[in-house]
PDB file of C-alpha atoms in Angstrom:
ATOM      1  CA  UNK A   1     -28.088  -2.672 -17.534  1.00 55.00           C
ATOM      2  CA  UNK A   2     -26.346  -0.664 -14.862  1.00 50.00           C
ATOM      3  CA  UNK A   3     -23.057  -1.673 -13.255  1.00 47.00           C
ATOM      4  CA  UNK A   4     -21.554  -0.159 -10.136  1.00 45.00           C
ATOM      5  CA  UNK A   5     -17.852  -0.682  -9.606  1.00 47.00           C
ATOM      6  CA  UNK A   6     -15.990   0.536  -6.548  1.00 49.00           C
ATOM      7  CA  UNK A   7     -12.644   1.867  -7.774  1.00 51.00           C
ATOM      8  CA  UNK A   8      -9.941   2.058  -5.147  1.00 59.00           C
ATOM      9  CA  UNK A   9      -8.337   5.449  -4.787  1.00 63.00           C
ATOM     10  CA  UNK A  10      -4.606   5.655  -4.171  1.00 79.00           C
ATOM     11  CA  UNK A  11      -3.695   5.314  -0.490  1.00 87.00           C
ATOM     12  CA  UNK A  12      -0.859   7.590   0.563  1.00 92.00           C
ATOM     13  CA  UNK A  13       1.286   7.059   3.660  1.00 94.00           C
ATOM     14  CA  UNK A  14       4.180   8.865   5.338  1.00 96.00           C
ATOM     15  CA  UNK A  15       7.358   7.825   7.118  1.00 96.00           C
ATOM     16  CA  UNK A  16       5.669   8.679  10.411  1.00 97.00           C
ATOM     17  CA  UNK A  17       2.979   6.030   9.802  1.00 97.00           C
ATOM     18  CA  UNK A  18       5.499   3.171  10.143  1.00 97.00           C
ATOM     19  CA  UNK A  19       6.178   1.358  13.415  1.00 96.00           C
ATOM     20  CA  UNK A  20       9.207  -0.800  14.166  1.00 95.00           C
ATOM     21  CA  UNK A  21       8.512  -4.545  14.130  1.00 90.00           C
ATOM     22  CA  UNK A  22      11.319  -7.141  14.507  1.00 88.00           C
ATOM     23  CA  UNK A  23      14.107  -5.222  12.752  1.00 91.00           C
ATOM     24  CA  UNK A  24      11.704  -4.075  10.017  1.00 95.00           C
ATOM     25  CA  UNK A  25       9.173  -1.275   9.751  1.00 97.00           C
ATOM     26  CA  UNK A  26       5.507  -1.816   9.012  1.00 95.00           C
ATOM     27  CA  UNK A  27       2.472   0.241   8.155  1.00 95.00           C
ATOM     28  CA  UNK A  28      -1.101  -1.044   8.464  1.00 93.00           C
ATOM     29  CA  UNK A  29      -4.063  -0.532   6.147  1.00 90.00           C
ATOM     30  CA  UNK A  30      -7.634  -1.682   6.664  1.00 88.00           C
ATOM     31  CA  UNK A  31      -8.961  -4.029   3.990  1.00 82.00           C
ATOM     32  CA  UNK A  32     -12.139  -1.929   3.710  1.00 78.00           C
ATOM     33  CA  UNK A  33      -9.951   0.959   2.511  1.00 75.00           C
ATOM     34  CA  UNK A  34      -7.996  -1.126   0.012  1.00 74.00           C
ATOM     35  CA  UNK A  35     -10.355  -3.851  -1.163  1.00 67.00           C
ATOM     36  CA  UNK A  36      -9.937  -7.610  -1.414  1.00 63.00           C
ATOM     37  CA  UNK A  37      -8.751  -9.492  -4.453  1.00 55.00           C
ATOM     38  CA  UNK A  38      -7.167  -6.398  -5.935  1.00 61.00           C
ATOM     39  CA  UNK A  39      -3.663  -6.407  -7.403  1.00 76.00           C
ATOM     40  CA  UNK A  40      -1.728  -3.820  -5.401  1.00 82.00           C
ATOM     41  CA  UNK A  41       1.398  -1.920  -6.390  1.00 87.00           C
ATOM     42  CA  UNK A  42       3.626  -0.271  -3.775  1.00 92.00           C
ATOM     43  CA  UNK A  43       5.404   2.920  -4.811  1.00 94.00           C
ATOM     44  CA  UNK A  44       8.051   4.850  -2.891  1.00 96.00           C
ATOM     45  CA  UNK A  45       8.549   8.581  -3.326  1.00 96.00           C
ATOM     46  CA  UNK A  46      12.160   9.326  -4.312  1.00 95.00           C
ATOM     47  CA  UNK A  47      14.276  12.438  -3.678  1.00 94.00           C
ATOM     48  CA  UNK A  48      12.981  14.154  -6.829  1.00 96.00           C
ATOM     49  CA  UNK A  49       9.350  13.663  -5.732  1.00 95.00           C
ATOM     50  CA  UNK A  50       8.564  10.953  -8.283  1.00 95.00           C
ATOM     51  CA  UNK A  51       7.164   7.543  -7.392  1.00 95.00           C
ATOM     52  CA  UNK A  52       9.040   4.314  -8.141  1.00 95.00           C
ATOM     53  CA  UNK A  53       7.642   0.784  -7.872  1.00 94.00           C
ATOM     54  CA  UNK A  54       9.209  -1.388  -5.169  1.00 94.00           C
ATOM     55  CA  UNK A  55       8.817  -5.046  -4.191  1.00 92.00           C
ATOM     56  CA  UNK A  56       7.781  -4.730  -0.545  1.00 91.00           C
ATOM     57  CA  UNK A  57       6.659  -7.588   1.689  1.00 90.00           C
ATOM     58  CA  UNK A  58       2.925  -7.589   2.374  1.00 88.00           C
ATOM     59  CA  UNK A  59       0.848  -9.785   4.649  1.00 88.00           C
ATOM     60  CA  UNK A  60      -2.862  -9.919   5.358  1.00 87.00           C
ATOM     61  CA  UNK A  61      -4.203 -10.655   8.806  1.00 89.00           C
ATOM     62  CA  UNK A  62      -7.872 -10.462   9.798  1.00 90.00           C
ATOM     63  CA  UNK A  63      -9.153  -7.168   8.358  1.00 88.00           C
ATOM     64  CA  UNK A  64      -5.726  -5.594   7.810  1.00 90.00           C
ATOM     65  CA  UNK A  65      -2.931  -5.502   5.265  1.00 89.00           C
ATOM     66  CA  UNK A  66       0.608  -4.920   6.560  1.00 93.00           C
ATOM     67  CA  UNK A  67       3.395  -3.496   4.419  1.00 93.00           C
ATOM     68  CA  UNK A  68       7.000  -4.198   5.565  1.00 95.00           C
ATOM     69  CA  UNK A  69      10.210  -2.422   4.570  1.00 95.00           C
ATOM     70  CA  UNK A  70      13.730  -1.969   5.975  1.00 95.00           C
ATOM     71  CA  UNK A  71      13.159   1.731   6.743  1.00 95.00           C
ATOM     72  CA  UNK A  72      10.183   4.097   6.817  1.00 96.00           C
ATOM     73  CA  UNK A  73       9.405   5.999   3.606  1.00 97.00           C
ATOM     74  CA  UNK A  74       6.774   8.223   2.026  1.00 97.00           C
ATOM     75  CA  UNK A  75       4.757   6.315  -0.528  1.00 96.00           C
ATOM     76  CA  UNK A  76       1.441   5.079  -1.804  1.00 93.00           C
ATOM     77  CA  UNK A  77      -0.499   1.936  -2.643  1.00 89.00           C
ATOM     78  CA  UNK A  78      -2.180   1.917  -6.031  1.00 85.00           C
ATOM     79  CA  UNK A  79      -4.421  -0.648  -7.654  1.00 75.00           C
ATOM     80  CA  UNK A  80      -3.178  -2.462 -10.733  1.00 63.00           C
ATOM     81  CA  UNK A  81      -6.707  -3.649 -11.491  1.00 57.00           C
ATOM     82  CA  UNK A  82      -8.359  -2.274 -14.596  1.00 49.00           C
ATOM     83  CA  UNK A  83     -11.903  -3.104 -15.564  1.00 44.00           C
ATOM     84  CA  UNK A  84     -13.465  -2.979 -19.006  1.00 39.00           C
ATOM     85  CA  UNK A  85     -17.236  -2.646 -19.184  1.00 38.00           C
TER      86      UNK A  85
END
């Protein structure tokens, strides 16, 4: 038996990727790049260069996922989904 599993790679983004949207800032990701039904974790890069988990607002619309925060930041989206074969 052979199983193929598509593992999502981390998706990095920069402050410059955010656009202002109703007193918040948002960054858009395509669902094809992230995957559907995957538990996502948002991490923000701090001053020392380490990543810390944050509770950001996320919405899905059509084929996109939008991440909202009060100010732009450098960060990444990582998958919290682990599979055992």
